PDB file of C-alpha atoms in Angstrom:
ATOM      1  CA  MET A   1    -173.693  69.828 -39.805  1.00  0.00           C
ATOM      2  CA  THR A   2    -175.363  73.242 -40.034  1.00  0.00           C
ATOM      3  CA  ALA A   3    -173.195  75.914 -41.635  1.00  0.00           C
ATOM      4  CA  ARG A   4    -172.043  78.685 -39.345  1.00  0.00           C
ATOM      5  CA  PRO A   5    -169.269  81.280 -39.219  1.00  0.00           C
ATOM      6  CA  LEU A   6    -165.918  80.231 -37.844  1.00  0.00           C
ATOM      7  CA  PRO A   7    -165.615  80.910 -34.109  1.00  0.00           C
ATOM      8  CA  ARG A   8    -163.446  83.860 -33.139  1.00  0.00           C
ATOM      9  CA  THR A   9    -160.807  82.686 -30.664  1.00  0.00           C
ATOM     10  CA  ASP A  10    -158.168  84.122 -28.352  1.00  0.00           C
ATOM     11  CA  ARG A  11    -159.765  87.560 -28.305  1.00  0.00           C
ATOM     12  CA  ARG A  12    -159.523  90.571 -26.012  1.00  0.00           C
ATOM     13  CA  PHE A  13    -162.323  93.118 -25.575  1.00  0.00           C
ATOM     14  CA  THR A  14    -162.536  96.868 -25.071  1.00  0.00           C
ATOM     15  CA  LEU A  15    -165.551  98.530 -23.494  1.00  0.00           C
ATOM     16  CA  LEU A  16    -166.508 101.911 -24.982  1.00  0.00           C
ATOM     17  CA  GLY A  17    -169.231 104.219 -23.716  1.00  0.00           C
ATOM     18  CA  ALA A  18    -171.348 106.521 -25.863  1.00  0.00           C
ATOM     19  CA  PRO A  19    -173.433 108.559 -23.384  1.00  0.00           C
ATOM     20  CA  TYR A  20    -175.702 110.120 -25.986  1.00  0.00           C
ATOM     21  CA  ASP A  21    -179.470 110.130 -26.440  1.00  0.00           C
ATOM     22  CA  GLY A  22    -179.918 113.150 -28.669  1.00  0.00           C
ATOM     23  CA  ALA A  23    -181.491 111.028 -31.408  1.00  0.00           C
ATOM     24  CA  ALA A  24    -184.145 109.551 -29.107  1.00  0.00           C
ATOM     25  CA  THR A  25    -186.951 111.547 -30.656  1.00  0.00           C
ATOM     26  CA  LEU A  26    -189.645 109.030 -29.629  1.00  0.00           C
ATOM     27  CA  GLY A  27    -190.080 107.143 -26.382  1.00  0.00           C
ATOM     28  CA  TRP A  28    -188.218 108.259 -23.279  1.00  0.00           C
ATOM     29  CA  PRO A  29    -184.824 109.973 -23.297  1.00  0.00           C
ATOM     30  CA  GLY A  30    -182.308 109.098 -20.594  1.00  0.00           C
ATOM     31  CA  SER A  31    -180.029 106.457 -22.113  1.00  0.00           C
ATOM     32  CA  ARG A  32    -177.122 108.926 -21.913  1.00  0.00           C
ATOM     33  CA  TYR A  33    -176.796 107.780 -18.302  1.00  0.00           C
ATOM     34  CA  ALA A  34    -176.572 104.086 -19.169  1.00  0.00           C
ATOM     35  CA  PRO A  35    -172.809 103.568 -19.697  1.00  0.00           C
ATOM     36  CA  ALA A  36    -172.035 104.690 -16.152  1.00  0.00           C
ATOM     37  CA  ARG A  37    -174.740 102.488 -14.624  1.00  0.00           C
ATOM     38  CA  ILE A  38    -173.745  99.447 -16.680  1.00  0.00           C
ATOM     39  CA  ARG A  39    -170.102  99.921 -15.709  1.00  0.00           C
ATOM     40  CA  ALA A  40    -171.085 100.068 -12.039  1.00  0.00           C
ATOM     41  CA  ALA A  41    -172.972  96.799 -12.413  1.00  0.00           C
ATOM     42  CA  MET A  42    -169.998  95.246 -14.228  1.00  0.00           C
ATOM     43  CA  ALA A  43    -167.855  95.810 -11.124  1.00  0.00           C
ATOM     44  CA  TRP A  44    -170.146  93.450  -9.183  1.00  0.00           C
ATOM     45  CA  ILE A  45    -169.569  90.722 -11.764  1.00  0.00           C
ATOM     46  CA  LEU A  46    -165.838  91.207 -12.278  1.00  0.00           C
ATOM     47  CA  GLN A  47    -164.990  90.928  -8.586  1.00  0.00           C
ATOM     48  CA  ARG A  48    -165.615  87.192  -8.972  1.00  0.00           C
ATOM     49  CA  ARG A  49    -162.450  86.697 -11.026  1.00  0.00           C
ATOM     50  CA  GLU A  50    -159.753  84.678  -9.269  1.00  0.00           C
ATOM     51  CA  ASP A  51    -156.305  83.739 -10.534  1.00  0.00           C
ATOM     52  CA  GLY A  52    -157.174  84.611 -14.133  1.00  0.00           C
ATOM     53  CA  GLN A  53    -160.372  82.551 -14.216  1.00  0.00           C
ATOM     54  CA  ILE A  54    -164.100  82.897 -13.672  1.00  0.00           C
ATOM     55  CA  TYR A  55    -166.602  80.111 -12.999  1.00  0.00           C
ATOM     56  CA  CYS A  56    -169.792  79.932 -15.094  1.00  0.00           C
ATOM     57  CA  LEU A  57    -172.502  78.158 -13.122  1.00  0.00           C
ATOM     58  CA  ASP A  58    -174.777  77.943 -16.173  1.00  0.00           C
ATOM     59  CA  HIS A  59    -172.565  75.250 -17.715  1.00  0.00           C
ATOM     60  CA  ALA A  60    -170.343  74.252 -14.778  1.00  0.00           C
ATOM     61  CA  THR A  61    -167.158  75.405 -16.517  1.00  0.00           C
ATOM     62  CA  LEU A  62    -164.129  77.467 -15.634  1.00  0.00           C
ATOM     63  CA  HIS A  63    -163.348  80.163 -18.191  1.00  0.00           C
ATOM     64  CA  PRO A  64    -160.067  82.026 -18.636  1.00  0.00           C
ATOM     65  CA  PHE A  65    -160.394  85.670 -17.565  1.00  0.00           C
ATOM     66  CA  PRO A  66    -156.990  87.372 -17.503  1.00  0.00           C
ATOM     67  CA  GLU A  67    -156.770  91.031 -16.535  1.00  0.00           C
ATOM     68  CA  ASP A  68    -156.572  92.184 -20.150  1.00  0.00           C
ATOM     69  CA  LEU A  69    -159.548  90.147 -21.383  1.00  0.00           C
ATOM     70  CA  LEU A  70    -161.814  93.162 -20.845  1.00  0.00           C
ATOM     71  CA  VAL A  71    -160.481  96.691 -20.494  1.00  0.00           C
ATOM     72  CA  ASP A  72    -162.410  99.937 -20.285  1.00  0.00           C
ATOM     73  CA  GLY A  73    -161.532 102.291 -23.107  1.00  0.00           C
ATOM     74  CA  GLY A  74    -163.587 105.147 -21.667  1.00  0.00           C
ATOM     75  CA  ASP A  75    -166.232 107.132 -23.513  1.00  0.00           C
ATOM     76  CA  VAL A  76    -166.074 108.182 -27.136  1.00  0.00           C
ATOM     77  CA  HIS A  77    -166.303 111.936 -27.675  1.00  0.00           C
ATOM     78  CA  THR A  78    -169.988 112.779 -27.598  1.00  0.00           C
ATOM     79  CA  VAL A  79    -171.348 116.222 -28.477  1.00  0.00           C
ATOM     80  CA  GLY A  80    -174.814 116.747 -27.076  1.00  0.00           C
ATOM     81  CA  HIS A  81    -175.889 119.209 -29.775  1.00  0.00           C
ATOM     82  CA  ASP A  82    -174.129 117.510 -32.701  1.00  0.00           C
ATOM     83  CA  LEU A  83    -175.439 114.152 -33.886  1.00  0.00           C
ATOM     84  CA  ASP A  84    -173.027 113.937 -36.820  1.00  0.00           C
ATOM     85  CA  ALA A  85    -169.960 114.515 -34.640  1.00  0.00           C
ATOM     86  CA  THR A  86    -171.146 111.925 -32.135  1.00  0.00           C
ATOM     87  CA  LEU A  87    -171.862 109.314 -34.787  1.00  0.00           C
ATOM     88  CA  ASP A  88    -168.415 109.842 -36.283  1.00  0.00           C
ATOM     89  CA  ALA A  89    -166.713 109.597 -32.898  1.00  0.00           C
ATOM     90  CA  ALA A  90    -168.503 106.312 -32.197  1.00  0.00           C
ATOM     91  CA  ARG A  91    -167.485 104.988 -35.622  1.00  0.00           C
ATOM     92  CA  ALA A  92    -163.878 105.968 -34.949  1.00  0.00           C
ATOM     93  CA  GLY A  93    -163.929 104.335 -31.520  1.00  0.00           C
ATOM     94  CA  VAL A  94    -165.067 101.029 -32.986  1.00  0.00           C
ATOM     95  CA  ALA A  95    -162.593 101.232 -35.880  1.00  0.00           C
ATOM     96  CA  ASP A  96    -159.653 102.197 -33.639  1.00  0.00           C
ATOM     97  CA  THR A  97    -160.418  99.314 -31.270  1.00  0.00           C
ATOM     98  CA  LEU A  98    -160.442  96.852 -34.150  1.00  0.00           C
ATOM     99  CA  ALA A  99    -157.211  98.332 -35.526  1.00  0.00           C
ATOM    100  CA  ALA A 100    -155.614  97.695 -32.137  1.00  0.00           C
ATOM    101  CA  GLY A 101    -156.519  94.009 -32.462  1.00  0.00           C
ATOM    102  CA  ARG A 102    -159.292  94.080 -29.868  1.00  0.00           C
ATOM    103  CA  THR A 103    -163.035  93.448 -30.058  1.00  0.00           C
ATOM    104  CA  PRO A 104    -165.207  96.507 -29.351  1.00  0.00           C
ATOM    105  CA  VAL A 105    -168.246  96.527 -27.062  1.00  0.00           C
ATOM    106  CA  LEU A 106    -170.010  99.868 -27.509  1.00  0.00           C
ATOM    107  CA  LEU A 107    -172.467 100.903 -24.789  1.00  0.00           C
ATOM    108  CA  GLY A 108    -175.144 103.434 -25.699  1.00  0.00           C
ATOM    109  CA  GLY A 109    -176.888 105.660 -25.544  1.00  0.00           C
ATOM    110  CA  ASP A 110    -179.780 105.479 -27.912  1.00  0.00           C
ATOM    111  CA  ASP A 111    -180.073 103.153 -30.876  1.00  0.00           C
ATOM    112  CA  CYS A 112    -178.804 105.611 -33.468  1.00  0.00           C
ATOM    113  CA  LEU A 113    -175.459 104.079 -32.408  1.00  0.00           C
ATOM    114  CA  LEU A 114    -176.167 100.869 -34.333  1.00  0.00           C
ATOM    115  CA  TYR A 115    -175.196 102.714 -37.501  1.00  0.00           C
ATOM    116  CA  PRO A 116    -171.711 103.937 -36.454  1.00  0.00           C
ATOM    117  CA  ALA A 117    -170.956 100.537 -34.905  1.00  0.00           C
ATOM    118  CA  ALA A 118    -171.797  98.857 -38.208  1.00  0.00           C
ATOM    119  CA  ARG A 119    -169.838 101.482 -40.115  1.00  0.00           C
ATOM    120  CA  GLY A 120    -166.776 101.119 -37.897  1.00  0.00           C
ATOM    121  CA  LEU A 121    -166.777  97.350 -38.431  1.00  0.00           C
ATOM    122  CA  ALA A 122    -167.550  97.602 -42.153  1.00  0.00           C
ATOM    123  CA  GLU A 123    -164.733 100.085 -42.761  1.00  0.00           C
ATOM    124  CA  SER A 124    -162.299  97.839 -40.891  1.00  0.00           C
ATOM    125  CA  THR A 125    -162.694  94.792 -43.113  1.00  0.00           C
ATOM    126  CA  PRO A 126    -162.346  94.241 -46.869  1.00  0.00           C
ATOM    127  CA  GLY A 127    -165.045  91.604 -46.688  1.00  0.00           C
ATOM    128  CA  THR A 128    -168.764  91.708 -46.000  1.00  0.00           C
ATOM    129  CA  VAL A 129    -170.550  92.370 -42.727  1.00  0.00           C
ATOM    130  CA  ALA A 130    -173.819  90.896 -41.462  1.00  0.00           C
ATOM    131  CA  VAL A 131    -175.837  92.433 -38.635  1.00  0.00           C
ATOM    132  CA  ILE A 132    -177.669  90.369 -36.038  1.00  0.00           C
ATOM    133  CA  HIS A 133    -180.155  92.945 -34.794  1.00  0.00           C
ATOM    134  CA  LEU A 134    -182.098  92.193 -31.610  1.00  0.00           C
ATOM    135  CA  ASP A 135    -184.795  94.831 -31.208  1.00  0.00           C
ATOM    136  CA  ALA A 136    -188.513  95.174 -30.566  1.00  0.00           C
ATOM    137  CA  HIS A 137    -188.635  97.501 -33.577  1.00  0.00           C
ATOM    138  CA  LEU A 138    -187.402  97.295 -37.163  1.00  0.00           C
ATOM    139  CA  ASP A 139    -185.458 100.607 -37.121  1.00  0.00           C
ATOM    140  CA  LEU A 140    -185.859 100.801 -40.893  1.00  0.00           C
ATOM    141  CA  LEU A 141    -187.395 104.268 -41.049  1.00  0.00           C
ATOM    142  CA  ASP A 142    -185.821 106.199 -43.903  1.00  0.00           C
ATOM    143  CA  GLU A 143    -186.552 109.811 -43.041  1.00  0.00           C
ATOM    144  CA  ASN A 144    -189.294 112.025 -41.664  1.00  0.00           C
ATOM    145  CA  GLU A 145    -189.709 115.579 -40.457  1.00  0.00           C
ATOM    146  CA  GLN A 146    -189.555 114.833 -36.742  1.00  0.00           C
ATOM    147  CA  GLN A 147    -186.757 112.266 -36.733  1.00  0.00           C
ATOM    148  CA  GLY A 148    -184.551 113.072 -39.693  1.00  0.00           C
ATOM    149  CA  ARG A 149    -182.355 110.318 -41.189  1.00  0.00           C
ATOM    150  CA  TYR A 150    -180.139 109.195 -38.297  1.00  0.00           C
ATOM    151  CA  SER A 151    -182.490 108.766 -35.343  1.00  0.00           C
ATOM    152  CA  HIS A 152    -182.910 105.723 -33.129  1.00  0.00           C
ATOM    153  CA  SER A 153    -185.600 104.597 -35.605  1.00  0.00           C
ATOM    154  CA  SER A 154    -183.218 104.477 -38.576  1.00  0.00           C
ATOM    155  CA  GLY A 155    -180.060 102.719 -37.369  1.00  0.00           C
ATOM    156  CA  MET A 156    -180.616  99.481 -39.271  1.00  0.00           C
ATOM    157  CA  ARG A 157    -181.768 101.349 -42.397  1.00  0.00           C
ATOM    158  CA  ARG A 158    -178.596 103.451 -42.482  1.00  0.00           C
ATOM    159  CA  ALA A 159    -176.410 100.416 -41.726  1.00  0.00           C
ATOM    160  CA  SER A 160    -178.009  98.540 -44.622  1.00  0.00           C
ATOM    161  CA  GLU A 161    -176.821 101.263 -46.993  1.00  0.00           C
ATOM    162  CA  LEU A 162    -173.124 100.732 -46.193  1.00  0.00           C
ATOM    163  CA  ALA A 163    -171.290  99.355 -49.203  1.00  0.00           C
ATOM    164  CA  ASN A 164    -170.114  96.081 -47.685  1.00  0.00           C
ATOM    165  CA  VAL A 165    -172.982  95.352 -45.276  1.00  0.00           C
ATOM    166  CA  ASP A 166    -174.691  92.238 -46.638  1.00  0.00           C
ATOM    167  CA  VAL A 167    -178.350  92.854 -45.908  1.00  0.00           C
ATOM    168  CA  SER A 168    -179.404  89.461 -47.238  1.00  0.00           C
ATOM    169  CA  ALA A 169    -177.063  87.796 -44.710  1.00  0.00           C
ATOM    170  CA  SER A 170    -178.365  89.941 -41.846  1.00  0.00           C
ATOM    171  CA  VAL A 171    -181.268  89.090 -39.546  1.00  0.00           C
ATOM    172  CA  GLN A 172    -183.549  90.873 -37.102  1.00  0.00           C
ATOM    173  CA  LEU A 173    -184.703  89.116 -33.930  1.00  0.00           C
ATOM    174  CA  ALA A 174    -187.420  89.654 -31.324  1.00  0.00           C
ATOM    175  CA  SER A 175    -189.493  92.279 -33.161  1.00  0.00           C
ATOM    176  CA  ARG A 176    -193.161  92.467 -32.246  1.00  0.00           C
ATOM    177  CA  HIS A 177    -196.477  94.325 -32.495  1.00  0.00           C
ATOM    178  CA  PHE A 178    -196.757  97.058 -35.149  1.00  0.00           C
ATOM    179  CA  ASN A 179    -194.494  98.958 -37.517  1.00  0.00           C
ATOM    180  CA  PHE A 180    -194.545 101.073 -40.675  1.00  0.00           C
ATOM    181  CA  PRO A 181    -195.749  99.413 -43.902  1.00  0.00           C
ATOM    182  CA  SER A 182    -192.899 101.236 -45.659  1.00  0.00           C
ATOM    183  CA  SER A 183    -190.434  99.390 -43.428  1.00  0.00           C
ATOM    184  CA  LEU A 184    -191.981  96.082 -44.451  1.00  0.00           C
ATOM    185  CA  ALA A 185    -191.649  97.077 -48.105  1.00  0.00           C
ATOM    186  CA  PHE A 186    -187.980  97.943 -47.647  1.00  0.00           C
ATOM    187  CA  ARG A 187    -187.284  94.749 -45.727  1.00  0.00           C
ATOM    188  CA  GLU A 188    -188.843  92.567 -48.399  1.00  0.00           C
ATOM    189  CA  LYS A 189    -187.057  94.373 -51.235  1.00  0.00           C
ATOM    190  CA  ALA A 190    -183.683  94.209 -49.437  1.00  0.00           C
ATOM    191  CA  GLY A 191    -184.064  90.543 -48.467  1.00  0.00           C
ATOM    192  CA  LEU A 192    -183.597  91.282 -44.765  1.00  0.00           C
ATOM    193  CA  ARG A 193    -184.710  88.328 -42.681  1.00  0.00           C
ATOM    194  CA  ASN A 194    -186.892  88.766 -39.594  1.00  0.00           C
ATOM    195  CA  ILE A 195    -187.528  86.322 -36.744  1.00  0.00           C
ATOM    196  CA  PRO A 196    -190.163  87.880 -34.469  1.00  0.00           C
ATOM    197  CA  ALA A 197    -190.322  87.333 -30.730  1.00  0.00           C
ATOM    198  CA  ALA A 198    -193.351  85.062 -31.088  1.00  0.00           C
ATOM    199  CA  GLU A 199    -191.323  82.682 -33.258  1.00  0.00           C
ATOM    200  CA  ILE A 200    -188.463  82.624 -30.753  1.00  0.00           C
ATOM    201  CA  HIS A 201    -190.938  81.725 -28.013  1.00  0.00           C
ATOM    202  CA  ARG A 202    -192.306  78.878 -30.154  1.00  0.00           C
ATOM    203  CA  ARG A 203    -189.013  77.463 -31.428  1.00  0.00           C
ATOM    204  CA  GLY A 204    -186.665  78.136 -28.521  1.00  0.00           C
ATOM    205  CA  THR A 205    -183.333  79.909 -28.439  1.00  0.00           C
ATOM    206  CA  GLU A 206    -181.173  76.895 -29.320  1.00  0.00           C
ATOM    207  CA  ALA A 207    -182.928  76.307 -32.651  1.00  0.00           C
ATOM    208  CA  VAL A 208    -183.142  80.020 -33.459  1.00  0.00           C
ATOM    209  CA  ALA A 209    -179.462  80.622 -32.680  1.00  0.00           C
ATOM    210  CA  ALA A 210    -178.433  77.752 -34.955  1.00  0.00           C
ATOM    211  CA  ASP A 211    -180.664  79.170 -37.685  1.00  0.00           C
ATOM    212  CA  VAL A 212    -179.192  82.661 -37.264  1.00  0.00           C
ATOM    213  CA  LEU A 213    -175.611  81.390 -37.404  1.00  0.00           C
ATOM    214  CA  ALA A 214    -176.331  79.484 -40.600  1.00  0.00           C
ATOM    215  CA  HIS A 215    -177.860  82.608 -42.104  1.00  0.00           C
ATOM    216  CA  VAL A 216    -175.001  85.011 -41.251  1.00  0.00           C
ATOM    217  CA  ALA A 217    -172.363  82.496 -42.361  1.00  0.00           C
ATOM    218  CA  ALA A 218    -172.546  84.090 -45.822  1.00  0.00           C
ATOM    219  CA  ALA A 219    -170.763  87.202 -44.471  1.00  0.00           C
ATOM    220  CA  ASP A 220    -167.131  87.590 -43.416  1.00  0.00           C
ATOM    221  CA  ARG A 221    -167.768  89.594 -40.220  1.00  0.00           C
ATOM    222  CA  VAL A 222    -170.768  89.889 -37.902  1.00  0.00           C
ATOM    223  CA  LEU A 223    -172.048  92.712 -35.692  1.00  0.00           C
ATOM    224  CA  LEU A 224    -174.253  91.849 -32.721  1.00  0.00           C
ATOM    225  CA  ALA A 225    -176.567  94.843 -32.240  1.00  0.00           C
ATOM    226  CA  PHE A 226    -178.589  94.531 -29.041  1.00  0.00           C
ATOM    227  CA  ASP A 227    -181.361  97.000 -28.211  1.00  0.00           C
ATOM    228  CA  ILE A 228    -182.441  96.256 -24.638  1.00  0.00           C
ATOM    229  CA  ASP A 229    -186.114  96.613 -25.604  1.00  0.00           C
ATOM    230  CA  CYS A 230    -185.910  93.245 -27.358  1.00  0.00           C
ATOM    231  CA  ILE A 231    -186.383  91.991 -23.787  1.00  0.00           C
ATOM    232  CA  ASP A 232    -189.848  92.113 -22.267  1.00  0.00           C
ATOM    233  CA  PRO A 233    -190.325  95.170 -20.009  1.00  0.00           C
ATOM    234  CA  ALA A 234    -191.183  92.806 -17.151  1.00  0.00           C
ATOM    235  CA  HIS A 235    -187.488  91.826 -17.222  1.00  0.00           C
ATOM    236  CA  ALA A 236    -186.036  95.121 -18.486  1.00  0.00           C
ATOM    237  CA  PRO A 237    -188.140  98.060 -17.271  1.00  0.00           C
ATOM    238  CA  GLY A 238    -185.347 100.563 -17.921  1.00  0.00           C
ATOM    239  CA  ALA A 239    -185.724 100.948 -21.684  1.00  0.00           C
ATOM    240  CA  GLY A 240    -186.499 103.692 -24.165  1.00  0.00           C
ATOM    241  CA  ALA A 241    -189.858 102.094 -24.974  1.00  0.00           C
ATOM    242  CA  HIS A 242    -191.978  99.303 -23.513  1.00  0.00           C
ATOM    243  CA  GLU A 243    -193.205  96.565 -25.847  1.00  0.00           C
ATOM    244  CA  PRO A 244    -194.835  93.580 -24.091  1.00  0.00           C
ATOM    245  CA  GLY A 245    -194.268  90.044 -25.324  1.00  0.00           C
ATOM    246  CA  GLY A 246    -190.495  90.260 -25.629  1.00  0.00           C
ATOM    247  CA  LEU A 247    -187.698  87.903 -24.689  1.00  0.00           C
ATOM    248  CA  THR A 248    -187.160  86.786 -21.139  1.00  0.00           C
ATOM    249  CA  SER A 249    -183.862  87.597 -19.489  1.00  0.00           C
ATOM    250  CA  HIS A 250    -182.927  83.899 -19.764  1.00  0.00           C
ATOM    251  CA  GLN A 251    -183.665  83.832 -23.497  1.00  0.00           C
ATOM    252  CA  ALA A 252    -181.607  86.970 -24.085  1.00  0.00           C
ATOM    253  CA  LEU A 253    -178.637  85.685 -22.100  1.00  0.00           C
ATOM    254  CA  ASP A 254    -178.781  82.298 -23.822  1.00  0.00           C
ATOM    255  CA  LEU A 255    -178.830  83.893 -27.279  1.00  0.00           C
ATOM    256  CA  VAL A 256    -175.818  86.043 -26.434  1.00  0.00           C
ATOM    257  CA  GLN A 257    -173.908  83.014 -25.118  1.00  0.00           C
ATOM    258  CA  ARG A 258    -174.613  81.099 -28.306  1.00  0.00           C
ATOM    259  CA  LEU A 259    -173.907  83.951 -30.746  1.00  0.00           C
ATOM    260  CA  ALA A 260    -170.903  85.574 -29.048  1.00  0.00           C
ATOM    261  CA  PRO A 261    -168.173  83.225 -30.376  1.00  0.00           C
ATOM    262  CA  TYR A 262    -169.164  84.027 -33.965  1.00  0.00           C
ATOM    263  CA  THR A 263    -169.465  87.821 -33.828  1.00  0.00           C
ATOM    264  CA  ASP A 264    -166.841  90.529 -34.240  1.00  0.00           C
ATOM    265  CA  ALA A 265    -168.288  93.483 -32.315  1.00  0.00           C
ATOM    266  CA  MET A 266    -171.219  94.298 -30.046  1.00  0.00           C
ATOM    267  CA  VAL A 267    -173.291  97.433 -29.579  1.00  0.00           C
ATOM    268  CA  LEU A 268    -175.769  97.524 -26.687  1.00  0.00           C
ATOM    269  CA  THR A 269    -178.267 100.370 -26.613  1.00  0.00           C
ATOM    270  CA  GLU A 270    -181.394 101.926 -25.074  1.00  0.00           C
ATOM    271  CA  VAL A 271    -180.831 101.054 -21.411  1.00  0.00           C
ATOM    272  CA  ASN A 272    -182.555 103.955 -19.633  1.00  0.00           C
ATOM    273  CA  PRO A 273    -181.684 104.505 -15.963  1.00  0.00           C
ATOM    274  CA  LEU A 274    -184.468 107.114 -15.682  1.00  0.00           C
ATOM    275  CA  THR A 275    -187.136 104.449 -16.219  1.00  0.00           C
ATOM    276  CA  ASP A 276    -185.249 101.591 -14.555  1.00  0.00           C
ATOM    277  CA  ALA A 277    -186.220  99.948 -11.267  1.00  0.00           C
ATOM    278  CA  ASN A 278    -183.343  99.569  -8.812  1.00  0.00           C
ATOM    279  CA  ASP A 279    -180.854  99.203 -11.683  1.00  0.00           C
ATOM    280  CA  ARG A 280    -182.419  95.915 -12.777  1.00  0.00           C
ATOM    281  CA  THR A 281    -181.979  96.680 -16.476  1.00  0.00           C
ATOM    282  CA  ALA A 282    -178.459  98.066 -16.128  1.00  0.00           C
ATOM    283  CA  ASN A 283    -177.551  94.918 -14.196  1.00  0.00           C
ATOM    284  CA  LEU A 284    -179.013  92.689 -16.922  1.00  0.00           C
ATOM    285  CA  ALA A 285    -177.108  94.669 -19.548  1.00  0.00           C
ATOM    286  CA  ALA A 286    -173.884  94.154 -17.604  1.00  0.00           C
ATOM    287  CA  TYR A 287    -174.500  90.401 -17.559  1.00  0.00           C
ATOM    288  CA  LEU A 288    -175.159  90.425 -21.311  1.00  0.00           C
ATOM    289  CA  VAL A 289    -171.766  92.068 -21.809  1.00  0.00           C
ATOM    290  CA  ALA A 290    -170.065  89.693 -19.378  1.00  0.00           C
ATOM    291  CA  HIS A 291    -171.447  86.639 -21.163  1.00  0.00           C
ATOM    292  CA  PHE A 292    -170.473  88.105 -24.531  1.00  0.00           C
ATOM    293  CA  VAL A 293    -166.907  88.431 -23.262  1.00  0.00           C
ATOM    294  CA  VAL A 294    -166.674  85.146 -21.363  1.00  0.00           C
ATOM    295  CA  HIS A 295    -168.311  82.976 -24.022  1.00  0.00           C
ATOM    296  CA  GLY A 296    -166.933  84.906 -26.988  1.00  0.00           C
ATOM    297  CA  GLY A 297    -163.357  85.288 -25.827  1.00  0.00           C
ATOM    298  CA  LEU A 298    -160.850  82.693 -24.743  1.00  0.00           C
ATOM    299  CA  ALA A 299    -161.705  79.041 -25.230  1.00  0.00           C
ATOM    300  CA  ALA A 300    -163.211  77.168 -22.304  1.00  0.00           C
ATOM    301  CA  PRO A 301    -163.385  73.371 -21.870  1.00  0.00           C
ATOM    302  CA  SER A 302    -166.153  71.736 -23.856  1.00  0.00           C
ATOM    303  CA  HIS A 303    -169.029  70.396 -21.822  1.00  0.00           C
ATOM    304  CA  GLU A 304    -172.439  68.866 -22.248  1.00  0.00           C
ATOM    305  CA  GLY A 305    -175.225  71.406 -22.462  1.00  0.00           C
ATOM    306  CA  ALA A 306    -172.994  74.286 -23.553  1.00  0.00           C
ATOM    307  CA  PRO A 307    -174.122  76.664 -26.276  1.00  0.00           C
ATOM    308  CA  ALA A 308    -173.164  75.099 -29.600  1.00  0.00           C
TER     309      ALA A 308
END
């Protein structure tokens, strides 16, 4: 049997918003409006709960969904002119949620928020942390004049520098097209694995998810970092940047279903209502969160065809 982390069971989740896009120095700003739009879309999904259960048509199973399975913890304290204060508030929100015995789901905002999510998880465990990073881009930029050190292009680089983040147990998924040669050099030196979108299309999500779980099994805790631009803009037009050739909405949802039981926190970033079309991307983001909670929370009956 392929090695994988132990599934996390009997969990409860807290939704946190981080309405901040001050580090979106490239692409389109506007992701500060995403938490509100994703929450509105979540209401459409959550009204389907009945008697503490919800029915998943994908696998023909009833899942437990008590009232406290997912609660809204509000927004972390964001300061529009102060990146450092915002990053620290996001870190504290993730850490405080974990200290309360709940699993955080942080909604950005731009992708600078990957770093404080990783830091909040890393500082909350004595063991090691792996990052599963779904993104069209590598986000390994160290520093430059226009973007500084903590922009949406540097989240994974800064996370990799945390003392107990195990870079060699981490993996990036769905990257594509072009990036900085310096980022390639860092990735190779650090031993950070990359599975580009083209490989996911060739191999399929079931095989890739099993491969990812075997890879991150070397770490004690796992962060699922999901930049919405890992999805093709045909399926997610409301993003900070458009990179063709990405995941389909089905592939993204299937990966989240398969990975959710083995991860300890989620950060979802770069949904941009200003470039969205009739809230299609915010709605997809809400379903990604819902599947993370439903498939990563309380145990459901086993069934043929379920993510394994």
